[in-house]
Coordinates of C-alpha atoms in Angstrom, one line a residue:
M1 CA 113.3 1.1 -45.6
A2 CA 116.0 1.1 -43.0
R3 CA 116.6 -2.1 -41.1
S4 CA 116.2 -2.0 -37.3
F5 CA 119.0 -2.6 -34.9
V6 CA 118.4 -3.1 -31.2
V7 CA 120.5 -1.2 -28.6
G8 CA 120.8 -2.0 -24.8
P9 CA 119.4 0.0 -21.9
E10 CA 122.6 2.0 -21.3
T11 CA 122.7 3.1 -24.9
V12 CA 119.0 3.9 -24.8
R13 CA 119.7 6.2 -21.9
M14 CA 122.5 8.0 -23.7
L15 CA 120.5 8.4 -26.9
E16 CA 117.6 9.8 -24.8
L17 CA 120.1 12.4 -23.5
G18 CA 121.0 13.3 -27.0
H19 CA 124.4 11.7 -27.3
P20 CA 125.2 10.8 -30.9
W21 CA 127.3 7.7 -30.4
V22 CA 126.6 4.0 -29.9
I23 CA 129.5 2.4 -28.2
A24 CA 130.1 -1.3 -29.1
D25 CA 128.8 -3.6 -26.4
R26 CA 127.1 -7.1 -26.1
Y27 CA 124.0 -5.8 -27.8
T28 CA 125.9 -4.4 -30.9
R29 CA 127.8 -7.7 -31.1
R30 CA 124.4 -9.4 -31.7
W31 CA 123.5 -7.2 -34.5
P32 CA 122.8 -8.8 -37.9
Q33 CA 125.6 -8.6 -40.4
A34 CA 125.9 -5.1 -41.9
R35 CA 128.2 -3.1 -44.0
A36 CA 129.9 0.1 -43.0
G37 CA 127.7 3.0 -44.1
E38 CA 124.4 1.3 -43.8
V39 CA 121.7 3.6 -42.6
A40 CA 119.8 1.9 -39.8
A41 CA 116.9 2.6 -37.4
L42 CA 118.0 2.2 -33.8
T43 CA 115.3 0.8 -31.4
D44 CA 115.1 -0.4 -27.8
E45 CA 114.3 -4.0 -27.0
G46 CA 110.6 -3.3 -27.2
G47 CA 110.9 -2.0 -30.8
R48 CA 110.5 1.7 -29.9
F49 CA 112.3 3.9 -32.5
L50 CA 115.2 6.0 -31.1
A51 CA 117.3 7.4 -33.9
T52 CA 118.6 7.0 -37.5
A53 CA 122.3 6.2 -37.6
L54 CA 125.2 5.3 -39.8
L55 CA 126.7 1.9 -38.9
D56 CA 130.4 1.2 -38.4
P57 CA 130.3 -2.5 -37.5
G58 CA 133.5 -3.7 -35.7
D59 CA 134.5 -0.2 -34.6
R60 CA 134.5 1.1 -31.0
V61 CA 131.8 3.6 -32.1
A62 CA 129.5 1.1 -33.7
A63 CA 127.0 3.7 -34.9
R64 CA 126.7 7.5 -35.2
V65 CA 123.4 9.2 -35.0
L66 CA 122.3 11.3 -38.0
A67 CA 118.9 12.3 -36.6
F68 CA 116.6 11.4 -33.7
S69 CA 113.8 11.0 -36.3
P70 CA 113.3 8.8 -39.3
I71 CA 115.3 10.2 -42.3
R72 CA 116.7 9.2 -45.6
L73 CA 120.4 10.0 -46.2
D74 CA 119.9 11.5 -49.7
G75 CA 120.8 14.7 -51.5
D76 CA 118.0 16.7 -50.1
W77 CA 118.8 15.8 -46.5
L78 CA 122.5 16.3 -46.9
R79 CA 122.0 19.6 -48.8
T80 CA 120.0 20.9 -45.9
Q81 CA 122.6 19.9 -43.3
L82 CA 125.4 21.5 -45.3
T83 CA 123.5 24.7 -46.0
Q84 CA 122.8 25.0 -42.3
A85 CA 126.4 24.4 -41.5
V86 CA 127.6 27.1 -43.9
A87 CA 125.0 29.6 -42.5
R88 CA 126.2 28.8 -39.0
R89 CA 129.7 30.2 -39.9
R90 CA 128.2 33.6 -40.2
Q91 CA 128.6 33.8 -36.4
A92 CA 132.4 33.8 -36.8
D93 CA 134.6 36.7 -37.7
L94 CA 136.2 35.6 -41.0
S95 CA 136.8 39.0 -42.5
A96 CA 140.6 38.5 -42.7
T97 CA 140.5 34.7 -43.1
N98 CA 139.9 32.3 -46.0
A99 CA 140.7 29.1 -44.1
L100 CA 137.9 27.7 -41.8
R101 CA 136.1 24.6 -40.8
L102 CA 132.8 24.2 -42.7
V103 CA 131.6 21.0 -41.1
N104 CA 132.6 20.0 -37.6
G105 CA 131.3 16.5 -37.4
E106 CA 128.9 15.9 -34.5
G107 CA 128.7 19.7 -33.9
D108 CA 127.0 20.1 -37.3
G109 CA 124.9 17.0 -37.2
L110 CA 127.2 15.0 -39.5
P111 CA 129.1 12.8 -37.1
G112 CA 132.5 11.5 -38.2
L113 CA 132.8 14.0 -41.0
V114 CA 135.0 17.1 -41.2
V115 CA 135.1 19.5 -44.1
E116 CA 137.6 22.4 -44.1
R117 CA 137.9 25.2 -46.6
F118 CA 141.4 26.4 -47.6
A119 CA 141.1 29.3 -50.0
D120 CA 139.2 27.9 -53.1
F121 CA 139.6 24.2 -52.1
L122 CA 137.9 21.9 -49.7
L123 CA 139.4 19.1 -47.6
V124 CA 137.1 16.3 -46.6
Q125 CA 138.3 14.2 -43.6
L126 CA 136.6 11.0 -42.7
Y127 CA 136.9 9.9 -39.1
A128 CA 134.4 7.1 -39.7
R129 CA 134.5 4.4 -42.4
S130 CA 130.7 4.7 -42.8
W131 CA 131.0 7.9 -44.8
E132 CA 133.1 6.2 -47.5
A133 CA 129.9 4.6 -48.9
H134 CA 128.4 8.0 -49.4
L135 CA 131.4 9.8 -50.8
D136 CA 130.0 10.4 -54.3
L137 CA 126.8 11.9 -52.9
L138 CA 128.8 14.0 -50.4
T139 CA 131.2 15.5 -53.0
A140 CA 128.3 16.2 -55.4
V141 CA 126.4 18.1 -52.8
L142 CA 129.5 19.9 -51.5
A143 CA 130.4 21.0 -55.1
E144 CA 126.8 22.3 -55.6
T145 CA 126.5 24.0 -52.2
V146 CA 130.0 25.5 -51.7
R147 CA 131.2 25.8 -55.3
P148 CA 134.9 25.2 -54.6
A149 CA 137.6 24.9 -57.3
G150 CA 138.4 21.3 -56.1
I151 CA 137.7 18.8 -53.3
Y152 CA 140.4 16.7 -51.6
L153 CA 139.7 13.7 -49.5
K154 CA 141.8 12.5 -46.5
T155 CA 140.8 9.3 -44.7
R156 CA 142.1 9.3 -41.2
P157 CA 144.1 6.0 -40.9
R158 CA 143.9 3.9 -37.8
Q159 CA 147.0 3.8 -35.5
T160 CA 147.8 7.4 -36.5
R161 CA 150.2 7.7 -33.5
E162 CA 152.3 4.7 -34.5
L163 CA 152.4 5.9 -38.2
A164 CA 153.4 9.4 -37.2
A165 CA 156.1 8.1 -34.9
K166 CA 157.6 6.0 -37.7
G167 CA 157.3 8.8 -40.2
Q168 CA 155.1 6.6 -42.4
T169 CA 152.1 8.9 -43.0
G170 CA 153.0 9.8 -46.6
K171 CA 150.4 11.0 -49.1
L172 CA 147.1 10.5 -47.3
G173 CA 145.0 13.0 -49.3
R174 CA 143.8 12.8 -52.9
L175 CA 141.7 14.9 -55.3
V176 CA 138.2 13.5 -55.6
W177 CA 136.5 16.4 -57.5
G178 CA 137.4 19.4 -59.6
Q179 CA 140.8 20.9 -60.4
K180 CA 144.1 20.2 -58.7
A181 CA 145.7 22.7 -56.3
S182 CA 149.3 23.7 -56.4
F183 CA 151.0 22.8 -53.1
P184 CA 152.1 24.4 -50.8
L185 CA 148.9 26.4 -51.1
P186 CA 148.9 29.9 -49.5
V187 CA 145.9 30.7 -47.3
I188 CA 145.1 33.7 -45.2
E189 CA 144.4 33.7 -41.4
N190 CA 144.1 37.0 -39.4
S191 CA 145.6 38.8 -42.5
L192 CA 148.7 36.6 -42.3
T193 CA 149.8 34.0 -45.0
F194 CA 150.3 30.4 -44.2
L195 CA 151.3 27.5 -46.5
V196 CA 149.2 24.3 -46.4
D197 CA 149.2 20.9 -48.1
L198 CA 146.0 18.9 -48.5
Q199 CA 147.8 15.7 -49.6
E200 CA 150.9 15.0 -47.5
G201 CA 150.8 13.7 -43.9
L202 CA 148.2 13.7 -41.2
H203 CA 148.0 17.5 -40.9
T204 CA 147.6 20.3 -43.4
G205 CA 150.2 22.4 -41.6
L206 CA 147.7 24.8 -40.0
F207 CA 145.4 24.0 -37.1
L208 CA 142.3 26.1 -37.7
D209 CA 140.9 25.7 -34.2
Q210 CA 143.6 28.1 -32.9
R211 CA 142.7 31.0 -35.2
R212 CA 141.0 33.2 -32.6
N213 CA 143.6 32.3 -29.9
R214 CA 146.4 33.4 -32.2
Q215 CA 144.5 36.7 -32.6
D216 CA 144.5 37.1 -28.8
F217 CA 148.1 36.0 -28.7
M218 CA 149.1 38.8 -31.1
A219 CA 147.6 41.4 -28.7
R220 CA 149.8 40.2 -25.8
V221 CA 153.3 39.8 -27.3
G222 CA 154.4 43.2 -28.7
G223 CA 157.9 44.1 -27.7
R224 CA 158.4 40.8 -25.8
R225 CA 160.6 37.8 -26.0
V226 CA 158.6 34.7 -26.9
L227 CA 159.3 31.0 -26.6
N228 CA 157.0 28.8 -28.7
L229 CA 157.2 25.1 -27.6
F230 CA 155.9 22.4 -29.9
A231 CA 155.9 25.1 -32.6
F232 CA 154.9 22.7 -35.4
T233 CA 154.9 24.8 -38.6
G234 CA 155.2 28.1 -36.7
A235 CA 151.8 29.7 -36.9
F236 CA 152.0 31.2 -33.4
S237 CA 155.6 32.3 -34.1
V238 CA 154.6 34.1 -37.3
A239 CA 151.8 35.7 -35.4
A240 CA 154.2 36.9 -32.7
V241 CA 156.7 38.4 -35.1
A242 CA 153.9 40.1 -37.1
A243 CA 152.6 41.6 -33.8
G244 CA 155.9 43.1 -32.9
A245 CA 157.6 40.5 -30.7
R246 CA 161.2 41.5 -30.0
Q247 CA 162.6 37.9 -30.4
V248 CA 160.8 34.6 -31.1
T249 CA 162.3 31.2 -30.4
S250 CA 160.5 28.2 -31.9
V251 CA 161.1 24.6 -30.7
D252 CA 159.9 21.4 -32.1
A253 CA 161.2 17.8 -32.2
A254 CA 160.7 17.6 -35.9
G255 CA 163.2 19.6 -38.0
A256 CA 160.9 19.2 -41.0
Y257 CA 158.2 21.1 -39.2
L258 CA 160.6 23.9 -38.4
D259 CA 161.7 24.1 -42.0
R260 CA 158.0 24.7 -42.9
A261 CA 157.9 27.3 -40.1
A262 CA 160.8 29.2 -41.8
E263 CA 158.8 29.0 -45.1
N264 CA 155.8 30.5 -43.3
F265 CA 158.1 33.3 -42.1
R266 CA 159.3 34.0 -45.6
A267 CA 155.7 33.9 -46.9
N268 CA 155.0 36.9 -44.7
D269 CA 158.2 38.7 -45.7
I270 CA 159.8 37.9 -42.3
D271 CA 163.5 36.9 -42.3
P272 CA 163.7 33.7 -40.3
R273 CA 167.4 34.3 -39.7
K274 CA 166.5 37.1 -37.3
H275 CA 164.8 34.6 -35.0
E276 CA 165.7 31.2 -33.4
F277 CA 164.7 27.7 -34.4
L278 CA 165.7 24.8 -32.1
T279 CA 165.1 21.2 -33.1
G280 CA 164.8 18.8 -30.2
D281 CA 162.6 17.2 -27.5
C282 CA 161.0 20.1 -25.7
F283 CA 161.8 18.7 -22.2
R284 CA 165.5 18.5 -23.1
V285 CA 165.5 21.9 -24.8
L286 CA 163.8 23.5 -21.8
E287 CA 166.5 22.0 -19.5
E288 CA 169.2 23.5 -21.8
L289 CA 167.5 26.9 -21.8
V290 CA 167.3 26.9 -18.0
R291 CA 171.0 25.9 -17.7
A292 CA 171.9 28.8 -20.0
K293 CA 169.9 31.1 -17.8
R294 CA 167.8 32.3 -20.7
R295 CA 164.7 34.5 -20.0
F296 CA 161.5 35.0 -21.9
D297 CA 158.5 37.2 -21.3
V298 CA 156.0 34.8 -22.9
V299 CA 156.1 31.0 -23.0
L300 CA 153.6 29.2 -25.1
M301 CA 153.1 25.4 -25.0
D302 CA 150.6 23.8 -27.3
P303 CA 151.7 20.1 -27.3
P304 CA 149.9 17.4 -29.2
S305 CA 147.7 15.2 -27.0
F306 CA 150.3 12.5 -27.7
S307 CA 153.7 12.5 -29.4
T308 CA 156.6 10.1 -29.7
T309 CA 160.2 11.0 -30.4
R310 CA 163.4 9.0 -30.1
Q311 CA 164.0 10.6 -26.7
S312 CA 160.6 10.5 -25.1
R313 CA 156.9 9.9 -25.2
F314 CA 154.6 12.8 -24.2
T315 CA 151.0 12.7 -23.1
T316 CA 149.0 15.7 -22.0
R317 CA 147.6 13.7 -19.1
G318 CA 151.1 12.9 -17.7
G319 CA 153.6 15.5 -19.0
T320 CA 152.0 19.0 -18.6
S321 CA 153.0 19.5 -15.0
E322 CA 156.7 18.9 -15.8
L323 CA 156.6 21.3 -18.7
V324 CA 154.9 24.0 -16.6
A325 CA 157.5 23.6 -13.8
Q326 CA 160.4 24.0 -16.3
A327 CA 158.8 26.8 -18.2
L328 CA 158.3 28.8 -15.1
R329 CA 162.0 28.8 -14.4
L330 CA 162.4 30.9 -17.6
L331 CA 159.7 33.5 -16.7
P332 CA 160.1 36.7 -14.6
N333 CA 157.3 38.0 -12.4
G334 CA 154.6 39.3 -14.7
G335 CA 155.6 37.0 -17.5
L336 CA 152.9 35.1 -19.4
L337 CA 152.6 31.3 -19.5
I338 CA 150.1 30.2 -22.1
C339 CA 149.1 26.5 -22.0
S340 CA 146.9 24.8 -24.6
S341 CA 145.6 21.3 -24.9
N342 CA 143.5 19.5 -27.5
H343 CA 143.2 16.3 -25.6
Q344 CA 139.5 15.3 -25.7
K345 CA 139.7 13.2 -22.6
V346 CA 141.3 15.9 -20.4
D347 CA 138.7 18.4 -19.3
L348 CA 139.4 21.9 -18.1
A349 CA 139.4 21.0 -14.5
D350 CA 141.9 18.2 -15.0
F351 CA 144.1 20.4 -17.1
L352 CA 144.1 23.0 -14.4
K353 CA 145.1 20.4 -11.9
E354 CA 148.1 19.4 -14.0
I355 CA 149.1 23.1 -14.3
R356 CA 148.7 23.5 -10.6
R357 CA 151.1 20.6 -9.9
G358 CA 153.7 22.3 -12.1
A359 CA 153.3 25.6 -10.4
L360 CA 153.7 24.0 -6.9
Q361 CA 156.7 22.1 -8.1
A362 CA 158.3 25.3 -9.3
K363 CA 157.1 27.2 -6.2
R364 CA 155.6 29.9 -8.4
E365 CA 152.3 31.6 -8.5
L366 CA 150.1 31.4 -11.6
R367 CA 147.0 33.5 -12.1
V368 CA 144.6 32.7 -15.0
L369 CA 143.9 35.9 -16.9
A370 CA 141.8 34.4 -19.7
T371 CA 140.5 31.0 -20.9
F372 CA 139.4 30.2 -24.5
A373 CA 138.2 27.2 -26.5
Q374 CA 137.8 26.6 -30.2
P375 CA 136.2 29.3 -32.4
E376 CA 132.6 29.5 -33.8
D377 CA 133.4 27.4 -36.8
F378 CA 134.0 24.5 -34.4
P379 CA 130.5 24.2 -32.8
F380 CA 129.5 21.4 -30.5
S381 CA 126.2 20.3 -29.0
V382 CA 125.6 20.5 -25.3
T383 CA 124.6 16.8 -25.5
F384 CA 128.1 15.9 -26.8
P385 CA 130.6 17.3 -24.3
E386 CA 133.4 15.6 -26.1
G387 CA 133.0 18.3 -28.7
R388 CA 134.5 20.9 -26.4
Y389 CA 138.0 19.6 -26.5
L390 CA 140.3 22.7 -26.9
K391 CA 141.5 24.4 -23.8
Y392 CA 143.7 27.6 -24.0
L393 CA 144.7 29.4 -20.8
V394 CA 146.6 32.7 -20.5
M395 CA 148.3 32.9 -17.1
E396 CA 150.5 35.5 -15.3
A397 CA 153.5 34.2 -13.4
G398 CA 154.5 35.5 -10.0
G399 CA 156.3 34.5 -6.9
V400 CA 159.9 34.8 -8.0
P401 CA 162.3 35.6 -5.1
A402 CA 164.2 38.9 -5.2
D403 CA 167.4 37.1 -6.3
G404 CA 165.5 34.8 -8.8
P405 CA 165.1 35.2 -12.5
G406 CA 165.1 38.7 -13.7
G407 CA 164.0 40.5 -16.8

């Protein structure tokens, strides 16, 4: 029988609206002592049942809702949730892809838990300590339901920004079930090959939420000169070359990422020496490209929500407008500026305001041709707006004076 934990009026209101989080407050600080992962019944001050939740005492999100009804977190319940999540992926076009997200946390009714499939292997990522107590059950049901060759676990560390800035991420993943994979592991996305690692660092090397956007990107870049800022391991760059881009320039502050980008080029039988890789802070590199009077037909910027280099600190909320202003100095009339952000706390309206500031600063016109978000294997509930985090805008640049940048 689950113990009862009382929540305050504000949390009651949010739970009644279907939001799955209990944010720590003066009511949660009065809860009886509990361990991370305890399954609890949440009630109002009158004892009325509200939800069944996993507890994370001491965290900002003190509890995450599993169901708005009494349940037991056992094999039968978890098997049902996972089976439904797998079935939900039939809505996505995965005909040329073997890398996808199988469980998207709150969007699949399993808050704080992410499961991704990379070829024959699964990567489980825990964004809440509460799931650690149920790891054996989770891996057993995943093995039975999905039948992978092996299952890797990656617990998201706290202070990830600081660790990444110091280069101290190291080997964060480990095998928890089945056979070992050989890394780098090749996977297929949109018929292209990418190399991933389920053990090293914070990221696998391929952001699956951009799959459909890369497909759209490929339809726009044929015969064009492409600049890919914050290129990471070069997935968009590979997609551009494969789609017939004339020249691709990839920029990232981390040379190690660009080395992996070159490996992704070679994995697709593309000679990286025929294209350009620039290591450096994107603001500084943009300034150098402007001074050199370089021109591009397509500029893509997909920065992390936060990054730190020796030269600068970037945040989506504060740096997008400057990036846009500089990028527009490289684009002719009719050129495409593609801006993406995965910052959960910046909604589409705020993102557009930042882009507008950059366009006004550059005295250029920008027309939005298309907007996209994450694909179908990243579902989110309408009661959890934080789940719609990815913003991807395709824009046409105009307004260059007759004596301004040319083609």
